[in-house]
């Protein structure tokens, strides 16, 4: 299946729950807030407040899973809860986009960001047409990429371009976000324990990870320049 035209994304007309415009805005916010209040049942109040702060920070660029999950674990939040919280937020954000895409495009700050995401997402998918053919697994893989813009907003846009239904988009976001969050959470937990028991080895592992990340970005920039030329 080919990609949808960018001009048609705003006219996306898959059936969604028959909710009023106000309910479409409030429902995702309510679902996101519910997790914060429920966290008081399983965490001390101080840690629940920290979790709430990290959940808010997740929506402030350039914060992402790769930084917030290790930070939350270091501050005392269980790794599984940090992983669940950010994966859950990706799904809730995707739901917000599904229910409010046209309205979101008209918002002062979110609208221009969505327009840029539309352009970059379309370019990303054109370079990898197999993602559209893979449908749900393809969009889930997109969410797993540790890059800016591959969360709930970007994945929803890519899912629409790939022709997925709302339920398929939410499924893809849920799968991709869960896998990515578990990767960062388990990796962070392992490194933290390694630092506690074998400090030198833990530092060596961190240095190796940083080196791999730097090499990845250098190679990516090299290939992008080659593609432009």
C-alpha atoms as a printed R data frame, in Angstrom:
    type eleno elety resid chain resno       x      y      z
1   ATOM     1    CA   UNK     A     1   0.000  0.000  0.000
2   ATOM     2    CA   UNK     A     2   1.369  3.432 -0.953
3   ATOM     3    CA   UNK     A     3   1.595  6.490  1.237
4   ATOM     4    CA   UNK     A     4  -1.304  8.873  1.533
5   ATOM     5    CA   UNK     A     5  -0.937 12.324  0.064
6   ATOM     6    CA   UNK     A     6   0.048 14.923  2.656
7   ATOM     7    CA   UNK     A     7  -2.859 17.144  1.626
8   ATOM     8    CA   UNK     A     8  -5.302 14.383  2.525
9   ATOM     9    CA   UNK     A     9  -3.997 13.733  6.021
10  ATOM    10    CA   UNK     A    10  -6.063 16.550  7.489
11  ATOM    11    CA   UNK     A    11  -9.141 15.011  5.847
12  ATOM    12    CA   UNK     A    12  -8.493 11.570  7.340
13  ATOM    13    CA   UNK     A    13 -11.951 10.131  7.875
14  ATOM    14    CA   UNK     A    14 -11.678  6.773  9.586
15  ATOM    15    CA   UNK     A    15 -14.540  6.174 12.032
16  ATOM    16    CA   UNK     A    16 -13.727  7.321 15.567
17  ATOM    17    CA   UNK     A    17 -15.880  7.142 18.732
18  ATOM    18    CA   UNK     A    18 -18.881  9.509 18.498
19  ATOM    19    CA   UNK     A    19 -17.654 11.975 21.107
20  ATOM    20    CA   UNK     A    20 -18.242 15.692 21.396
21  ATOM    21    CA   UNK     A    21 -15.315 17.998 20.523
22  ATOM    22    CA   UNK     A    22 -14.846 18.802 24.203
23  ATOM    23    CA   UNK     A    23 -14.813 15.113 25.169
24  ATOM    24    CA   UNK     A    24 -12.205 14.414 22.487
25  ATOM    25    CA   UNK     A    25  -9.931 16.990 24.071
26  ATOM    26    CA   UNK     A    26 -10.591 15.991 27.675
27  ATOM    27    CA   UNK     A    27 -10.498 12.177 27.375
28  ATOM    28    CA   UNK     A    28  -6.758 11.790 26.599
29  ATOM    29    CA   UNK     A    29  -5.873 14.357 29.286
30  ATOM    30    CA   UNK     A    30  -8.023 12.462 31.790
31  ATOM    31    CA   UNK     A    31  -6.400  9.139 30.888
32  ATOM    32    CA   UNK     A    32  -2.914 10.607 31.245
33  ATOM    33    CA   UNK     A    33  -3.751 12.244 34.579
34  ATOM    34    CA   UNK     A    34  -5.339  9.018 35.853
35  ATOM    35    CA   UNK     A    35  -1.988  7.226 35.756
36  ATOM    36    CA   UNK     A    36  -0.407  9.977 37.846
37  ATOM    37    CA   UNK     A    37  -3.096  9.777 40.540
38  ATOM    38    CA   UNK     A    38  -3.067  5.966 40.537
39  ATOM    39    CA   UNK     A    39   0.691  6.033 41.111
40  ATOM    40    CA   UNK     A    40   0.008  7.306 44.652
41  ATOM    41    CA   UNK     A    41  -1.443  3.857 45.407
42  ATOM    42    CA   UNK     A    42   1.855  2.073 44.680
43  ATOM    43    CA   UNK     A    43   4.504  4.728 45.365
44  ATOM    44    CA   UNK     A    44   5.328  7.024 48.274
45  ATOM    45    CA   UNK     A    45   3.934 10.499 47.685
46  ATOM    46    CA   UNK     A    46   7.395 11.946 47.016
47  ATOM    47    CA   UNK     A    47   8.137  9.395 44.276
48  ATOM    48    CA   UNK     A    48   4.659  9.790 42.796
49  ATOM    49    CA   UNK     A    49   5.304 13.524 42.475
50  ATOM    50    CA   UNK     A    50   8.650 12.818 40.805
51  ATOM    51    CA   UNK     A    51   6.924 10.457 38.374
52  ATOM    52    CA   UNK     A    52   4.373 13.164 37.598
53  ATOM    53    CA   UNK     A    53   7.153 15.646 36.909
54  ATOM    54    CA   UNK     A    54   8.894 13.215 34.564
55  ATOM    55    CA   UNK     A    55   5.607 12.569 32.754
56  ATOM    56    CA   UNK     A    56   5.226 16.304 32.147
57  ATOM    57    CA   UNK     A    57   8.883 16.597 31.124
58  ATOM    58    CA   UNK     A    58   8.310 13.911 28.485
59  ATOM    59    CA   UNK     A    59   6.347 16.480 26.469
60  ATOM    60    CA   UNK     A    60   9.121 19.091 26.639
61  ATOM    61    CA   UNK     A    61  11.757 18.640 23.890
62  ATOM    62    CA   UNK     A    62  14.424 17.385 23.801
63  ATOM    63    CA   UNK     A    63  13.443 15.093 26.698
64  ATOM    64    CA   UNK     A    64  12.888 11.490 25.653
65  ATOM    65    CA   UNK     A    65  12.722  7.925 26.889
66  ATOM    66    CA   UNK     A    66  16.478  7.516 26.669
67  ATOM    67    CA   UNK     A    67  17.022 10.267 29.269
68  ATOM    68    CA   UNK     A    68  13.893 10.205 31.443
69  ATOM    69    CA   UNK     A    69  13.758  6.453 32.074
70  ATOM    70    CA   UNK     A    70  17.307  6.227 33.507
71  ATOM    71    CA   UNK     A    71  16.697  9.419 35.497
72  ATOM    72    CA   UNK     A    72  13.489  8.050 36.992
73  ATOM    73    CA   UNK     A    73  15.151  4.770 37.947
74  ATOM    74    CA   UNK     A    74  18.078  6.597 39.578
75  ATOM    75    CA   UNK     A    75  15.592  8.697 41.570
76  ATOM    76    CA   UNK     A    76  13.943  5.545 42.930
77  ATOM    77    CA   UNK     A    77  11.034  4.759 40.615
78  ATOM    78    CA   UNK     A    78  10.783  1.034 39.726
79  ATOM    79    CA   UNK     A    79  12.057  0.295 36.209
80  ATOM    80    CA   UNK     A    80   8.836 -1.420 35.180
81  ATOM    81    CA   UNK     A    81   6.730  1.584 36.224
82  ATOM    82    CA   UNK     A    82   8.939  4.031 34.327
83  ATOM    83    CA   UNK     A    83   8.693  1.835 31.232
84  ATOM    84    CA   UNK     A    84   4.919  1.498 31.542
85  ATOM    85    CA   UNK     A    85   4.364  5.206 32.237
86  ATOM    86    CA   UNK     A    86   6.141  6.492 29.128
87  ATOM    87    CA   UNK     A    87   4.740  3.762 26.866
88  ATOM    88    CA   UNK     A    88   1.280  4.612 28.206
89  ATOM    89    CA   UNK     A    89   1.844  8.303 27.477
90  ATOM    90    CA   UNK     A    90   2.761  7.485 23.879
91  ATOM    91    CA   UNK     A    91  -0.535  5.609 23.459
92  ATOM    92    CA   UNK     A    92  -2.519  8.421 25.111
93  ATOM    93    CA   UNK     A    93  -0.779 10.993 22.899
94  ATOM    94    CA   UNK     A    94  -1.596  8.915 19.839
95  ATOM    95    CA   UNK     A    95  -5.231  8.773 20.956
96  ATOM    96    CA   UNK     A    96  -5.261 12.569 21.310
97  ATOM    97    CA   UNK     A    97  -3.922 12.944 17.777
98  ATOM    98    CA   UNK     A    98  -6.441 10.467 16.366
99  ATOM    99    CA   UNK     A    99  -9.360 12.277 17.991
100 ATOM   100    CA   UNK     A   100  -8.138 15.830 17.390
101 ATOM   101    CA   UNK     A   101  -5.894 15.859 14.306
102 ATOM   102    CA   UNK     A   102  -7.676 18.688 12.462
103 ATOM   103    CA   UNK     A   103  -7.963 20.785 15.607
104 ATOM   104    CA   UNK     A   104  -4.373 20.102 16.662
105 ATOM   105    CA   UNK     A   105  -3.107 21.347 13.292
106 ATOM   106    CA   UNK     A   106  -4.657 24.748 14.046
107 ATOM   107    CA   UNK     A   107  -3.061 25.173 17.483
108 ATOM   108    CA   UNK     A   108  -0.353 27.902 17.657
109 ATOM   109    CA   UNK     A   109   2.612 25.778 18.736
110 ATOM   110    CA   UNK     A   110   1.481 22.242 17.993
111 ATOM   111    CA   UNK     A   111   0.252 23.030 14.474
112 ATOM   112    CA   UNK     A   112   3.624 24.062 12.985
113 ATOM   113    CA   UNK     A   113   5.299 21.104 14.708
114 ATOM   114    CA   UNK     A   114   2.735 18.744 13.179
115 ATOM   115    CA   UNK     A   115   3.347 20.289  9.754
116 ATOM   116    CA   UNK     A   116   7.079 19.664 10.119
117 ATOM   117    CA   UNK     A   117   6.358 16.128 11.321
118 ATOM   118    CA   UNK     A   118   4.162 15.550  8.279
119 ATOM   119    CA   UNK     A   119   6.979 16.577  5.960
120 ATOM   120    CA   UNK     A   120   9.732 14.654  7.765
121 ATOM   121    CA   UNK     A   121   7.488 11.638  8.315
122 ATOM   122    CA   UNK     A   122   6.576 11.503  4.637
123 ATOM   123    CA   UNK     A   123  10.249 11.757  3.668
124 ATOM   124    CA   UNK     A   124  11.144  9.032  6.177
125 ATOM   125    CA   UNK     A   125   8.446  6.715  4.818
126 ATOM   126    CA   UNK     A   126   9.333  7.414  1.182
127 ATOM   127    CA   UNK     A   127  12.892  6.313  1.910
128 ATOM   128    CA   UNK     A   128  11.562  3.157  3.602
129 ATOM   129    CA   UNK     A   129   8.450  2.088  1.642
130 ATOM   130    CA   UNK     A   130   8.572 -1.348  3.242
131 ATOM   131    CA   UNK     A   131   7.341  0.242  6.493
132 ATOM   132    CA   UNK     A   132   4.020  1.062  4.844
133 ATOM   133    CA   UNK     A   133   3.755 -2.467  3.445
134 ATOM   134    CA   UNK     A   134   4.387 -3.927  6.895
135 ATOM   135    CA   UNK     A   135   1.558 -1.782  8.283
136 ATOM   136    CA   UNK     A   136   1.279 -2.391 12.064
137 ATOM   137    CA   UNK     A   137   4.758 -3.974 12.468
138 ATOM   138    CA   UNK     A   138   6.238 -1.207 10.305
139 ATOM   139    CA   UNK     A   139   4.787  1.612 12.397
140 ATOM   140    CA   UNK     A   140   5.728 -0.264 15.589
141 ATOM   141    CA   UNK     A   141   9.309 -0.415 14.315
142 ATOM   142    CA   UNK     A   142   9.173  3.341 13.620
143 ATOM   143    CA   UNK     A   143   8.147  3.951 17.246
144 ATOM   144    CA   UNK     A   144  11.045  1.807 18.498
145 ATOM   145    CA   UNK     A   145  13.611  4.070 16.814
146 ATOM   146    CA   UNK     A   146  15.345  6.187 19.491
147 ATOM   147    CA   UNK     A   147  14.915  9.400 17.498
148 ATOM   148    CA   UNK     A   148  13.147 12.693 18.111
149 ATOM   149    CA   UNK     A   149   9.631 12.640 16.661
150 ATOM   150    CA   UNK     A   150   9.029  8.872 16.764
151 ATOM   151    CA   UNK     A   151   6.657  9.028 19.742
152 ATOM   152    CA   UNK     A   152   2.875  9.205 19.825
153 ATOM   153    CA   UNK     A   153   2.521 12.252 17.556
154 ATOM   154    CA   UNK     A   154   4.972 11.222 14.845
155 ATOM   155    CA   UNK     A   155   3.845  7.587 14.877
156 ATOM   156    CA   UNK     A   156   0.200  8.581 14.482
157 ATOM   157    CA   UNK     A   157   1.044 10.689 11.443
158 ATOM   158    CA   UNK     A   158   3.119  7.870  9.948
159 ATOM   159    CA   UNK     A   159   0.310  5.416 10.691
160 ATOM   160    CA   UNK     A   160  -2.197  7.617  8.873
161 ATOM   161    CA   UNK     A   161   0.159  7.873  5.897
162 ATOM   162    CA   UNK     A   162   0.456  4.083  5.874
163 ATOM   163    CA   UNK     A   163  -3.337  3.764  5.774
164 ATOM   164    CA   UNK     A   164  -3.810  2.241  9.226
165 ATOM   165    CA   UNK     A   165  -7.105  2.458 11.091
166 ATOM   166    CA   UNK     A   166  -7.240  4.174 14.514
167 ATOM   167    CA   UNK     A   167  -7.200  0.818 16.315
168 ATOM   168    CA   UNK     A   168  -4.212 -0.356 14.267
169 ATOM   169    CA   UNK     A   169  -2.319  2.861 15.005
170 ATOM   170    CA   UNK     A   170  -2.915  2.516 18.750
171 ATOM   171    CA   UNK     A   171  -1.826 -1.135 18.599
172 ATOM   172    CA   UNK     A   172   1.355 -0.251 16.699
173 ATOM   173    CA   UNK     A   173   2.198  2.603 19.071
174 ATOM   174    CA   UNK     A   174   1.552  0.382 22.089
175 ATOM   175    CA   UNK     A   175   3.792 -2.410 20.796
176 ATOM   176    CA   UNK     A   176   6.613 -0.145 19.642
177 ATOM   177    CA   UNK     A   177   6.600  2.083 22.726
178 ATOM   178    CA   UNK     A   178   6.501 -0.895 25.104
179 ATOM   179    CA   UNK     A   179   9.471 -2.591 23.433
180 ATOM   180    CA   UNK     A   180  11.497  0.640 23.349
181 ATOM   181    CA   UNK     A   181  10.689  1.567 26.954
182 ATOM   182    CA   UNK     A   182  11.519 -1.927 28.223
183 ATOM   183    CA   UNK     A   183  14.825 -1.775 26.356
184 ATOM   184    CA   UNK     A   184  15.808  1.507 28.019
185 ATOM   185    CA   UNK     A   185  14.433  0.494 31.425
186 ATOM   186    CA   UNK     A   186  16.105 -2.914 31.587
187 ATOM   187    CA   UNK     A   187  19.326 -1.520 30.135
188 ATOM   188    CA   UNK     A   188  19.359  1.302 32.677
189 ATOM   189    CA   UNK     A   189  18.616 -1.073 35.548
190 ATOM   190    CA   UNK     A   190  21.437 -3.363 34.448
191 ATOM   191    CA   UNK     A   191  23.955 -0.518 34.160
192 ATOM   192    CA   UNK     A   192  22.946  0.957 37.532
193 ATOM   193    CA   UNK     A   193  23.409 -2.397 39.243
194 ATOM   194    CA   UNK     A   194  26.693 -2.863 37.419
195 ATOM   195    CA   UNK     A   195  27.904  0.515 38.687
196 ATOM   196    CA   UNK     A   196  26.934 -0.469 42.224
197 ATOM   197    CA   UNK     A   197  28.814 -3.782 42.129
198 ATOM   198    CA   UNK     A   198  31.567 -3.268 39.517
199 ATOM   199    CA   UNK     A   199  32.114  0.467 39.090
200 ATOM   200    CA   UNK     A   200  34.942  0.218 36.567
201 ATOM   201    CA   UNK     A   201  33.055 -2.223 34.354
202 ATOM   202    CA   UNK     A   202  29.917 -0.089 34.568
203 ATOM   203    CA   UNK     A   203  31.823  3.025 33.478
204 ATOM   204    CA   UNK     A   204  33.363  1.059 30.605
205 ATOM   205    CA   UNK     A   205  29.908 -0.060 29.449
206 ATOM   206    CA   UNK     A   206  28.598  3.526 29.571
207 ATOM   207    CA   UNK     A   207  31.623  4.759 27.611
208 ATOM   208    CA   UNK     A   208  31.059  2.057 24.989
209 ATOM   209    CA   UNK     A   209  27.394  3.036 24.633
210 ATOM   210    CA   UNK     A   210  28.295  6.722 24.237
211 ATOM   211    CA   UNK     A   211  30.880  5.801 21.605
212 ATOM   212    CA   UNK     A   212  28.355  3.724 19.655
213 ATOM   213    CA   UNK     A   213  25.824  6.582 19.747
214 ATOM   214    CA   UNK     A   214  28.420  9.095 18.512
215 ATOM   215    CA   UNK     A   215  29.489  6.756 15.703
216 ATOM   216    CA   UNK     A   216  25.854  6.211 14.746
217 ATOM   217    CA   UNK     A   217  25.178  9.926 14.384
218 ATOM   218    CA   UNK     A   218  28.423 10.515 12.492
219 ATOM   219    CA   UNK     A   219  27.625  7.707 10.044
220 ATOM   220    CA   UNK     A   220  24.026  8.950  9.689
221 ATOM   221    CA   UNK     A   221  25.203 12.469  8.849
222 ATOM   222    CA   UNK     A   222  27.719 11.070  6.373
223 ATOM   223    CA   UNK     A   223  25.059  9.053  4.556
224 ATOM   224    CA   UNK     A   224  22.642 12.002  4.539
225 ATOM   225    CA   UNK     A   225  25.281 14.248  2.961
226 ATOM   226    CA   UNK     A   226  26.025 11.543  0.410
227 ATOM   227    CA   UNK     A   227  22.334 11.259 -0.421
228 ATOM   228    CA   UNK     A   228  22.047 15.038 -0.919
229 ATOM   229    CA   UNK     A   229  25.084 15.114 -3.214
